[in-house]
Short mmCIF file of C-alpha atoms and ligand atoms in Angstrom, two decimals:
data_model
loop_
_atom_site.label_atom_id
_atom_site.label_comp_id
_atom_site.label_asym_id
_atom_site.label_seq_id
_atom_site.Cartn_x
_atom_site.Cartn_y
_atom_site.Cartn_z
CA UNK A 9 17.46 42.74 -23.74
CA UNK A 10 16.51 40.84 -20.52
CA UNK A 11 14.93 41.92 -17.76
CA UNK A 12 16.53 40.18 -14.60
CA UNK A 13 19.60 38.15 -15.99
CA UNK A 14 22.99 40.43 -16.22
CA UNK A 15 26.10 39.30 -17.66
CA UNK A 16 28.38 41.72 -17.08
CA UNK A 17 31.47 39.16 -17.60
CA UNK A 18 32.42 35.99 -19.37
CA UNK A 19 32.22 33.10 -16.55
CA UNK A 20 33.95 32.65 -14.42
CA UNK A 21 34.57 36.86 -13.91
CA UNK A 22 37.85 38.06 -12.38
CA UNK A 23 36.70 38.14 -9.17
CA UNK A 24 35.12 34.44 -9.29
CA UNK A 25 38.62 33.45 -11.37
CA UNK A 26 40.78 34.14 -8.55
CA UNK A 27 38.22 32.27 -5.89
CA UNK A 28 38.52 29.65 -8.63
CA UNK A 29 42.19 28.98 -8.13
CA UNK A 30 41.92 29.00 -4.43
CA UNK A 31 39.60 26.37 -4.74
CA UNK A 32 41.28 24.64 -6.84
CA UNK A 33 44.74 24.53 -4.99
CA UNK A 34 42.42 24.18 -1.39
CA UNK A 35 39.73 22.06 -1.48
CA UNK A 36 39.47 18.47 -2.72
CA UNK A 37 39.03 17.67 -6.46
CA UNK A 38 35.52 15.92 -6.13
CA UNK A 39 32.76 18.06 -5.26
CA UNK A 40 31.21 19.18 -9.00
CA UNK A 41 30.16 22.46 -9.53
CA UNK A 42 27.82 23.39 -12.12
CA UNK A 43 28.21 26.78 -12.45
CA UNK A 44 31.83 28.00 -12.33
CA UNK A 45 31.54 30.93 -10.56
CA UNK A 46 30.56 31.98 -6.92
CA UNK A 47 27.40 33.37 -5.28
CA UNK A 48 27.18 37.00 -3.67
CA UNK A 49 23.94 37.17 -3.08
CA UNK A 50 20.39 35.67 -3.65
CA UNK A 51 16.37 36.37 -3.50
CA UNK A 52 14.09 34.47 -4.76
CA UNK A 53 14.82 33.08 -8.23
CA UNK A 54 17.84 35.72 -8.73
CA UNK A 55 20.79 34.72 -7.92
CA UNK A 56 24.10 37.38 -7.83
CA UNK A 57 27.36 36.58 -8.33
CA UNK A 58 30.64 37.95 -7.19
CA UNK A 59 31.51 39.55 -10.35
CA UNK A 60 28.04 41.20 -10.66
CA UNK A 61 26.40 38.53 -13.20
CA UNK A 62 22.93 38.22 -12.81
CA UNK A 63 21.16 34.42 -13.21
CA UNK A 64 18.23 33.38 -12.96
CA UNK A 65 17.92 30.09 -10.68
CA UNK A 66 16.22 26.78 -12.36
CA UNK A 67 18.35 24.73 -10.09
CA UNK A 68 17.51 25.89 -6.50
CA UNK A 69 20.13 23.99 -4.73
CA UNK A 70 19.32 20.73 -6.68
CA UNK A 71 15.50 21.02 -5.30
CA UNK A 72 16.10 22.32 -2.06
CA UNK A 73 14.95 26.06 -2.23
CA UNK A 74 10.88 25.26 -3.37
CA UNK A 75 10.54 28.75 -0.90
CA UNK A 76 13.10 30.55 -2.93
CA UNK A 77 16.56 31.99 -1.78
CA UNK A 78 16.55 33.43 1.55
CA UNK A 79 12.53 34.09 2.18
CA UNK A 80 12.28 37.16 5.24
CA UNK A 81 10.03 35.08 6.79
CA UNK A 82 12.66 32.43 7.30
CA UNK A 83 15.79 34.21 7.56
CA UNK A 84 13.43 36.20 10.52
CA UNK A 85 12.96 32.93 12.06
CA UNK A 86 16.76 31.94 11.86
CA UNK A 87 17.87 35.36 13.34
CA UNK A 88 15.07 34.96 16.13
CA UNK A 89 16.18 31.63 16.93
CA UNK A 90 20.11 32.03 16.84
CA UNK A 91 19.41 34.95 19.32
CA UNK A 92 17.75 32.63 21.81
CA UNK A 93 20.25 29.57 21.21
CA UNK A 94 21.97 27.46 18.82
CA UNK A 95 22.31 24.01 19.95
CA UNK A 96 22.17 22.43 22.69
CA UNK A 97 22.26 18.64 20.44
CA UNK A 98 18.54 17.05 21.06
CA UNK A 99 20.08 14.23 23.34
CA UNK A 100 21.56 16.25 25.84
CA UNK A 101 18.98 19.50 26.01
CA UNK A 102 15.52 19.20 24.83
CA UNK A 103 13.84 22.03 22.74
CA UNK A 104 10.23 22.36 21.09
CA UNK A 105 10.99 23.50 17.40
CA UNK A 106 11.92 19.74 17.32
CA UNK A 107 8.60 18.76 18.82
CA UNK A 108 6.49 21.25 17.41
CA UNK A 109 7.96 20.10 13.78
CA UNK A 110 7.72 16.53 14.60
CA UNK A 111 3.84 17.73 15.25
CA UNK A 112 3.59 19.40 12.07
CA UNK A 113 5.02 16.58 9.96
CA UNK A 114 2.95 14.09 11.61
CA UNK A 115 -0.36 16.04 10.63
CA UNK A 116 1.07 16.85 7.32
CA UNK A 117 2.11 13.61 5.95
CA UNK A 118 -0.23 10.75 4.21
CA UNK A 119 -2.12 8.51 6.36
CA UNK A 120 -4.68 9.14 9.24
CA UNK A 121 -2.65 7.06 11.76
CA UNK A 122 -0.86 7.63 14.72
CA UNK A 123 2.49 8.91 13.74
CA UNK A 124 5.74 9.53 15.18
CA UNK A 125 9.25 11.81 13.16
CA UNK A 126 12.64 11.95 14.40
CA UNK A 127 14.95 14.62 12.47
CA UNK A 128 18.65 14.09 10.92
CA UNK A 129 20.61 16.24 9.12
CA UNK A 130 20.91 15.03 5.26
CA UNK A 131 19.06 12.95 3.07
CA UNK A 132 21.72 10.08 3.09
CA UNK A 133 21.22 10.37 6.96
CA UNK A 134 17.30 9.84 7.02
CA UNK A 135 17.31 7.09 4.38
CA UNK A 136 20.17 5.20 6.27
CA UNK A 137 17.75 5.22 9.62
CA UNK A 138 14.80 4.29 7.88
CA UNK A 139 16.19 1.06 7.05
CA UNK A 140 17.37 0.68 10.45
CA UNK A 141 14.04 1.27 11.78
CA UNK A 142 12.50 -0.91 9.13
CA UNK A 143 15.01 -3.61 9.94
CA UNK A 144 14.62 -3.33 13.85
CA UNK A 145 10.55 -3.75 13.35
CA UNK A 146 10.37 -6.39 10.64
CA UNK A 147 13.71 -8.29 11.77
CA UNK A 148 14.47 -8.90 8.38
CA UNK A 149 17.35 -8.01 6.40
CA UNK A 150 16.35 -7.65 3.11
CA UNK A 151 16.34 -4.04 1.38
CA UNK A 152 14.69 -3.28 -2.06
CA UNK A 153 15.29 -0.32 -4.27
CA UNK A 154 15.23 1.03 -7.76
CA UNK A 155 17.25 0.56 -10.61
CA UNK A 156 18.31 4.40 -11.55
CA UNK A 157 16.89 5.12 -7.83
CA UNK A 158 19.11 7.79 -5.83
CA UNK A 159 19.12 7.51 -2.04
CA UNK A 160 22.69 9.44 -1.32
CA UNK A 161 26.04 8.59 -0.78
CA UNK A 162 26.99 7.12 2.81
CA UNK A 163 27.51 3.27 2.39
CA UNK A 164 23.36 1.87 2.81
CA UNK A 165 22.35 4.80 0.97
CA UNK A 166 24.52 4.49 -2.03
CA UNK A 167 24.06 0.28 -1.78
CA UNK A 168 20.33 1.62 -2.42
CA UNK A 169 21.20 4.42 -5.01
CA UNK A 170 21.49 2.77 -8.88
CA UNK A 171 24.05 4.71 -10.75
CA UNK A 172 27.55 3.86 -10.89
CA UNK A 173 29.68 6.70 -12.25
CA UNK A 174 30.31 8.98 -10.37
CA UNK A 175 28.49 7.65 -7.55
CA UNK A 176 29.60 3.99 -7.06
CA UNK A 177 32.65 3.07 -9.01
CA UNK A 178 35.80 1.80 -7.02
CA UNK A 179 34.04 1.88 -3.93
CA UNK A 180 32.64 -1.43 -3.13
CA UNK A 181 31.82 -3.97 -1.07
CA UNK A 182 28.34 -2.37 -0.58
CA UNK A 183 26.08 -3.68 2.08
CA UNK A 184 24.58 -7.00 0.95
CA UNK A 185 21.09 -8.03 1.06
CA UNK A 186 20.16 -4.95 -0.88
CA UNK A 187 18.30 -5.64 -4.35
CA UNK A 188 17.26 -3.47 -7.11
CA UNK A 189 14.07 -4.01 -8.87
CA UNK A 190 13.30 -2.52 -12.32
CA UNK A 191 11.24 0.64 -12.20
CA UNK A 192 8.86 1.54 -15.67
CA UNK A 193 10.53 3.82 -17.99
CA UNK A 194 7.41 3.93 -20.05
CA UNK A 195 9.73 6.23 -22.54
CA UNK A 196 12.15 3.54 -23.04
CA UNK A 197 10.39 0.35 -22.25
CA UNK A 198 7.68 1.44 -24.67
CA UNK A 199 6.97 -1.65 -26.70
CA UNK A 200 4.78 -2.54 -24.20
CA UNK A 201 1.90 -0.64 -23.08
CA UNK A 202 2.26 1.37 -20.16
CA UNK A 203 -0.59 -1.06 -18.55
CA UNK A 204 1.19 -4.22 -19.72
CA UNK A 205 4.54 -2.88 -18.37
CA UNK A 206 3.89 -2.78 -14.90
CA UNK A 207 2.12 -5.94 -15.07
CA UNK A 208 5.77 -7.26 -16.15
CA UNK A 209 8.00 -5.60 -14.06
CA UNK A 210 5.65 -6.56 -11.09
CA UNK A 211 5.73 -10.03 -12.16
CA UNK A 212 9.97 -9.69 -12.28
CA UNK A 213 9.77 -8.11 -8.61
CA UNK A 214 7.50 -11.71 -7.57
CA UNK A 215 10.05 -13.94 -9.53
CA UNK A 216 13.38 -11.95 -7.40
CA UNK A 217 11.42 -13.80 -4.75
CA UNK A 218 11.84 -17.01 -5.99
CA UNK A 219 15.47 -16.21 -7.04
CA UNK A 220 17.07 -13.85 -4.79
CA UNK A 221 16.01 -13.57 -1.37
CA UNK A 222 13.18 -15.14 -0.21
CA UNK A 223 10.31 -12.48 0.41
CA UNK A 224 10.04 -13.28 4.48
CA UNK A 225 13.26 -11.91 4.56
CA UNK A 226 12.88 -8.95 3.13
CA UNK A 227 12.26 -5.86 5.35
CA UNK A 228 11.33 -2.96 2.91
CA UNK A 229 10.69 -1.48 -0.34
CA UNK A 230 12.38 2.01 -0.74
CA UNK A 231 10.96 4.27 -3.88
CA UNK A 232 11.18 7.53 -4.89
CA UNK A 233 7.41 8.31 -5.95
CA UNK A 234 9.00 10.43 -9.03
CA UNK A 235 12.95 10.01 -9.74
CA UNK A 236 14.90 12.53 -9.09
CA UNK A 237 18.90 12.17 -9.85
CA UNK A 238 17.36 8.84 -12.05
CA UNK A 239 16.02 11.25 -14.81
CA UNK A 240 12.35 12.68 -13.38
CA UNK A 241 10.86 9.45 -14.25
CA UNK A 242 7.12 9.43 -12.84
CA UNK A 243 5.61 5.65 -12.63
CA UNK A 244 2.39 4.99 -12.95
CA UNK A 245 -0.57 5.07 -9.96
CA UNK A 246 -1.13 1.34 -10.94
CA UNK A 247 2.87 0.55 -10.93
CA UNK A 248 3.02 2.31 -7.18
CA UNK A 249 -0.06 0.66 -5.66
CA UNK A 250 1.22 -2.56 -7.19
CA UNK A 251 4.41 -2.01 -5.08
CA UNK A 252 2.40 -1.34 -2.28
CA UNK A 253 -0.43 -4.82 -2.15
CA UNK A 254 3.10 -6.69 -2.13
CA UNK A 255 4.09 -4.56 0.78
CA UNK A 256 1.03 -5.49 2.77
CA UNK A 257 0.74 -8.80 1.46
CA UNK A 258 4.34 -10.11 2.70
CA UNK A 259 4.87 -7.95 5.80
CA UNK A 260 7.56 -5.27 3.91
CA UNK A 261 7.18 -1.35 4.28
CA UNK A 262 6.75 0.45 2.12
CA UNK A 263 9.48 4.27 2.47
CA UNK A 264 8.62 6.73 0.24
CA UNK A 265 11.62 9.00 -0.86
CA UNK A 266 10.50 11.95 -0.75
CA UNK A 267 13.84 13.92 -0.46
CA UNK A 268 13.47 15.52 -3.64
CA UNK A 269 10.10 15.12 -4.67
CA UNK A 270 8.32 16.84 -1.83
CA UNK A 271 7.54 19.89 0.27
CA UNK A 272 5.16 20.80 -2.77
CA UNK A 273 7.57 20.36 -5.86
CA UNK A 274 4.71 18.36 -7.60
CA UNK A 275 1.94 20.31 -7.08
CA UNK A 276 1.18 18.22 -3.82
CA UNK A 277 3.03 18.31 -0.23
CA UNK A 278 4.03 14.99 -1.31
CA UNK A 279 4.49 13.18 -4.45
CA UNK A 280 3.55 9.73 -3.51
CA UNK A 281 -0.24 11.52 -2.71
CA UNK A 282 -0.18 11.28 -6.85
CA UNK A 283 -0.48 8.00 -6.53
CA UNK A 284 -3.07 7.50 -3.86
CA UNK A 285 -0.81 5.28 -1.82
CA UNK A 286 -0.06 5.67 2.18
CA UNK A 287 4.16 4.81 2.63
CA UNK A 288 4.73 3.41 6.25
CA UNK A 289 7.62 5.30 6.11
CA UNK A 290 8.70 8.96 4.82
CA UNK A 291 11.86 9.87 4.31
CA UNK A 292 12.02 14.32 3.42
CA UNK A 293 14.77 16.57 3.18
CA UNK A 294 16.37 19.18 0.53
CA UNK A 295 13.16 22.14 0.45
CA UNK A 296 12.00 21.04 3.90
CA UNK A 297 14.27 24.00 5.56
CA UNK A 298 15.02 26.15 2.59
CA UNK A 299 18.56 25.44 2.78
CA UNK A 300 19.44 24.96 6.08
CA UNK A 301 20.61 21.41 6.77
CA UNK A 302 17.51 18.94 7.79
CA UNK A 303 16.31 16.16 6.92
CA UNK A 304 13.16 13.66 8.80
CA UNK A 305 11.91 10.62 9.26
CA UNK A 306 8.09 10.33 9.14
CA UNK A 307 6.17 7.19 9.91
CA UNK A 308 3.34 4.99 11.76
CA UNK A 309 4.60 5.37 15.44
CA UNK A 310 4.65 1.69 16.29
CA UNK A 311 7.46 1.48 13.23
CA UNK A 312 9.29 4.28 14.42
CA UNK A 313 8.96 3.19 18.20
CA UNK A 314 11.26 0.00 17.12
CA UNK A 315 14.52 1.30 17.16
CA UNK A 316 15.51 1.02 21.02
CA UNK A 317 16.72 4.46 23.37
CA UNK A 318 20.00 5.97 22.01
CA UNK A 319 19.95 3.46 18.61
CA UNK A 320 19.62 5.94 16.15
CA UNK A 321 20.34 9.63 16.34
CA UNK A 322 23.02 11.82 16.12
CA UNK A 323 24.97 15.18 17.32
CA UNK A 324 23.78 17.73 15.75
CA UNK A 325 19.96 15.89 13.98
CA UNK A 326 17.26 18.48 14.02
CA UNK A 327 19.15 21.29 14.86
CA UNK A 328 16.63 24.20 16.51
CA UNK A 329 18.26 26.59 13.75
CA UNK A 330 16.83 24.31 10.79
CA UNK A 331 13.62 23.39 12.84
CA UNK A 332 12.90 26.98 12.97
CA UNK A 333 13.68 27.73 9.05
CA UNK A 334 11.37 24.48 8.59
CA UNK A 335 8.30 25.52 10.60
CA UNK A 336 8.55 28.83 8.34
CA UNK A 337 9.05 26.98 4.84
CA UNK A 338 5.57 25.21 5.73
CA UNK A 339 3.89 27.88 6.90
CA UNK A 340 5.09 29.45 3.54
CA UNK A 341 3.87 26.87 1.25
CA UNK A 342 0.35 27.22 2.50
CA UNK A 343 0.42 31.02 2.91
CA UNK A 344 1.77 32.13 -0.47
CA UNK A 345 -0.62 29.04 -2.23
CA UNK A 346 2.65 27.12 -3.62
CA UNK A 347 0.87 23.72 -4.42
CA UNK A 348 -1.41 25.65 -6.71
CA UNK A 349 1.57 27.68 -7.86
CA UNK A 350 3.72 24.60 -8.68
CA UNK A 351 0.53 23.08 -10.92
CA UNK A 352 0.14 26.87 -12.71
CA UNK A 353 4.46 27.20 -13.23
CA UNK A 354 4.46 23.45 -14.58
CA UNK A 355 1.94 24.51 -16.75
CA UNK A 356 3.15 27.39 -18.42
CA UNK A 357 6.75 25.28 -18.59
CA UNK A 358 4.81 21.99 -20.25
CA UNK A 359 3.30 24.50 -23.04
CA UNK A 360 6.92 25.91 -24.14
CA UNK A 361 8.46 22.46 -24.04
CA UNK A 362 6.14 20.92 -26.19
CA UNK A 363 6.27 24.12 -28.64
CA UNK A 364 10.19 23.70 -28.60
CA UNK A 365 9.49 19.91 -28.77
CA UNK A 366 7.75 20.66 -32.14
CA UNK A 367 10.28 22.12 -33.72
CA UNK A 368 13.36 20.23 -32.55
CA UNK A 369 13.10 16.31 -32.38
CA UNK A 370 16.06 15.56 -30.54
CA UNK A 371 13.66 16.75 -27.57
CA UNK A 372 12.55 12.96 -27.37
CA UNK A 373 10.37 13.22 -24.21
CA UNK A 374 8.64 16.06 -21.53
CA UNK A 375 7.85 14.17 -18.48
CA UNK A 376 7.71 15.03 -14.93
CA UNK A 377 4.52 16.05 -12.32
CA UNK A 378 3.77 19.31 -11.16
CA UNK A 379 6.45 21.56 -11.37
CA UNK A 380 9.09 18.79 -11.51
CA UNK A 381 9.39 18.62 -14.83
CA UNK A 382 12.15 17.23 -17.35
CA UNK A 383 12.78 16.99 -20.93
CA UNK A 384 15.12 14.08 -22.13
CA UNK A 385 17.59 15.15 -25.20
CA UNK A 386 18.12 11.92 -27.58
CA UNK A 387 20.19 11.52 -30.80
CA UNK A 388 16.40 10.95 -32.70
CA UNK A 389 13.23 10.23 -31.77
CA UNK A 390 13.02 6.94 -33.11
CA UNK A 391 16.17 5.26 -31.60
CA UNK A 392 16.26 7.60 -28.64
CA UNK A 393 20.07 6.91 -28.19
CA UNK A 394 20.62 9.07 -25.34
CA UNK A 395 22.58 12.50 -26.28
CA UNK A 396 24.55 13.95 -23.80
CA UNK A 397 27.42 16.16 -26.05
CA UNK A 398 24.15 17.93 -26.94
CA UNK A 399 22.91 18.12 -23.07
CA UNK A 400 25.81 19.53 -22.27
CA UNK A 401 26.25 22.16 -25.08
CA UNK A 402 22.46 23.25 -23.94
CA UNK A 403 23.34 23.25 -20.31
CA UNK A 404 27.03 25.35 -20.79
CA UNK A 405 25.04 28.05 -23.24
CA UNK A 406 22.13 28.30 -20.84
CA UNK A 407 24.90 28.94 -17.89
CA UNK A 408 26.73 31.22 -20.06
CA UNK A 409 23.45 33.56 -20.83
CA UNK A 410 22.78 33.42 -16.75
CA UNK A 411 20.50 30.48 -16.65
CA UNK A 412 21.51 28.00 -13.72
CA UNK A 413 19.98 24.63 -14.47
CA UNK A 414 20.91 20.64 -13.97
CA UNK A 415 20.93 17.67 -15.74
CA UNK A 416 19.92 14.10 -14.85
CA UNK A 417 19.31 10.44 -15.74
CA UNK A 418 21.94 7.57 -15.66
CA UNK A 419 23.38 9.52 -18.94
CA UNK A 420 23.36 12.84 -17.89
CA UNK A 421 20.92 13.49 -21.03
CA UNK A 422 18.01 14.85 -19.10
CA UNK A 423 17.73 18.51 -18.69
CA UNK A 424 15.62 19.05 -15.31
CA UNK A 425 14.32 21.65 -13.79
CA UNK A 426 13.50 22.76 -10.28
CA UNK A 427 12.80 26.64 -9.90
CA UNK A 428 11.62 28.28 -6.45
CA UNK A 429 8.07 28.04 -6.60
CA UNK A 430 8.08 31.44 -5.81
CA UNK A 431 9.62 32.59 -9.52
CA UNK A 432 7.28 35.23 -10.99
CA UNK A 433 6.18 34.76 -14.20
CA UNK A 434 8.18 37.22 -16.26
CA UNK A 435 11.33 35.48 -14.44
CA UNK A 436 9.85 32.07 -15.20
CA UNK A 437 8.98 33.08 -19.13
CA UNK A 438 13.01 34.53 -19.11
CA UNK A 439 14.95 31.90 -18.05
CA UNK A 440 12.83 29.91 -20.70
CA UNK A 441 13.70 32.00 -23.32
CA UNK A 442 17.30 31.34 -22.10
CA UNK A 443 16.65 27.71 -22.48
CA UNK A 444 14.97 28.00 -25.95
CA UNK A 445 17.81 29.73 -26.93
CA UNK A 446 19.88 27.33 -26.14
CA UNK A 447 18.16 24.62 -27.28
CA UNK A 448 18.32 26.64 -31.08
CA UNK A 449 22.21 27.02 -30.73
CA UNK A 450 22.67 23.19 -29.71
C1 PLP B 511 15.60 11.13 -3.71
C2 PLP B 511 16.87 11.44 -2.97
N1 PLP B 511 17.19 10.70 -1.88
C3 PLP B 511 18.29 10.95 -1.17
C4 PLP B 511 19.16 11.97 -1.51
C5 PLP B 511 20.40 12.22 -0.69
O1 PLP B 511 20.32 13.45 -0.04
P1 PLP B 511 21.65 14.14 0.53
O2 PLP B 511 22.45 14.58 -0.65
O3 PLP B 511 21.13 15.28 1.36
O4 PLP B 511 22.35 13.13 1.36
C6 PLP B 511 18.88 12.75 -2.62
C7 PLP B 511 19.77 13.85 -3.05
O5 PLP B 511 19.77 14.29 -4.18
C8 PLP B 511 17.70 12.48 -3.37
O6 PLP B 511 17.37 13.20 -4.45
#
């Protein structure tokens, strides 16, 4: 007998069923769902759907609801600000949400400089002008990434982003002058030591130098300071700094991609503060607004002064709607202790992992920081052949008994998972018990 999940029907219900087929005969074949059904209602880390079933969220809009569904707070700020105006697009009308933000942000993020933020609407969006900014203050050309890295999917962002199905695949030319580097997968790469690893794949990143594009040409280095879509791979402090003494020693920034990873996921605002490093650039969106559509652009201000008047921006970029929800989701985070609350949930999720992980070695790792934590299913232990028929059966049976969670990783063989930070922790201890269980009938 649970306590908050309800399934009243088999999924999809008759009500989602018919909403199903109108979908299906209305809107384009290619967005993915994961669960097949459709939302009534939601609160926190409870999620209703149209037919009544009850779920409990471990996917929060892929990472983008750290505050939970529909906090008062924000949804009070939203109202309030809707009342007063919607939009009157940044370029034409001024307003000070977007400046009082662009305050907060600057205070907020790493690094006691002077800083500057402009605001966009997606995470594709901010990425795709932080490489025009970097390219516009550097005058170089040259973009690095990630292999397995995920930046989004207009045309820079997906030359940047490392996975080709379904991302990629019949789609190029992609921009050139864009070059992935190899990023430590301790759980793979492992017959090296972790230390000895990122002394190799920094050495690699030197030779590209030598082989690829010479390093004057290159403008930046874009990482994500824990992968997100790449499988919740965390690198090591060492690996990070190492990217960043190349930074400073040949003139490239260093943009953190922090689109997934931040607004307190990890148990910090910001994951790259793990690893003690201070990005030139910052690239947020996804929990920054608690679902309303944002996304910013963070950085030293003489960087972010290089683009010239009217060079980069947009219609509707830092709407006063989302820059409302935003100011709220902050104010959240600090007032309800979620940093803390992230480090306590991870905890409690680490300790029933590793007990399942016992008990069933197909489990092959637990990684993640904070509360953005992953476990990756394998075919055994020793070969770690990545298993994704058994990912999937997991995923469909935790769906099916009203858990909502995602995989990841080039293989789709990495269950993460990224609950509001504001899941109690009788919810938290349920949906788990939903994943155990499916982790048993796998
Ligand atoms: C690290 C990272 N960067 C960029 C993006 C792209 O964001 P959007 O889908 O809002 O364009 C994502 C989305 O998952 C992401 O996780």
């Amino acid at each position: 007998m649970r306590k908050f999940i309800n399934m009243r029907t088999e999924l999809p219900g008759p009500i989602a069923k018919s909403m199903l087929d109108r979908r299906i005969a209305a809107v384009a074949r290619a967005p993915y769902h994961t669960l097949l059904s459709f939302i009534h209602h939601a609160h926190g880390a409870i999620l209703t759907d149209v037919d009544g079933n009850t779920f409990i969220d471990f996917a929060g809009a892929i990472g983008t609801l750290n505050v939970g569904h529909s906090p008062k707070q924000v949804t009070d700020a939203i109202h309030a600000q809707i009342d007063q105006y919607i939009h009157t697009c940044f370029h034409v009308v001024m307003y000070e949400p977007y400046i009082e933000l662009a305050e907060t942000l600057n205070k907020l993020t790493p690094g006691d400089v002077e800083k500057k933020t402009m605001f966009f609407n997606s995470g594709a969006e901010a990425i795709e002008n932080a490489i025009k900014v970097a390219k516009r203050f550097t005058k170089r050309r040259g973009v690095i990434s990630f292999e397995r890295g995920f930046h989004g999917r207009t045309y820079m962002a997906l030359s940047l982003t490392s996975k080709n199905k379904p991302y990629k695949t019949g789609l190029g030319p992609f921009l050139t002058d864009t070059y992935k580097c190899p990023y430590p997968d301790y759980y793979h790469m492992g017959s090296l030591s972790e230390d000895a690893l990122d002394d190799h794949l920094l050495q690699r990143i030197e030779q590209m130098f030598l082989t690829e594009i010479p390093v004057y040409d290159i403008a930046c280095v874009v990482m994500e300071p824990e992968q997100g879509e790449g499988g919740f791979i965390v690198p090591s402090q060492k690996f990070v700094k190492g990217i960043k003494a190349l930074c400073e020693r040949y003139g490239m920034l260093f943009i953190s991609d922090e689109i997934q990873s931040g607004f307190g996921r990890t148990g910090k605002f910001f994951a790259i503060e793990h690893h003690d490093v201070v990005p030139d650039l910052i690239t947020m969106s996804k929990s920054i607004a608690a679902g309303m559509p944002l996304s910013a652009l963070t950085g030293r201000a003489d960087v972010m002064d290089a683009a010239d008047i009217g060079e980069i921006g947009g219609t509707y970029g830092g709407s006063p709607v989302s820059c409302a929800a935003a100011l709220e989701v902050i104010k959240l985070i600090h007032s309800e202790n979620l940093l803390e609350r992230a480090v306590e949930l991870g905890n409690q999720v680490r300790l029933r992992l590793t007990g399942l992980q016992n008990t069933h070695d197909f489990i092959g790792d637990i990684r993640g920081l904070g509360s953005m934590l992953a476990i990756e299913i394998v075919k055994d232990p020793t070969t770690k052949m990545p298993d994704s028929e058994r990912t999937n059966r997991i995923i469909k049976y935790a769906l099916d008994h009203g858990l909502i969670i995602l995989t990841a990783g080039i293989y789709g063989n990495v269950i993460r998972l990224l609950y509001p930070l504001v899941i109690s922790d009788e919810q938290l201890q349920e949906g788990l018990d939903v994943l155990a269980e499916a982790i048993e009938h796998s």
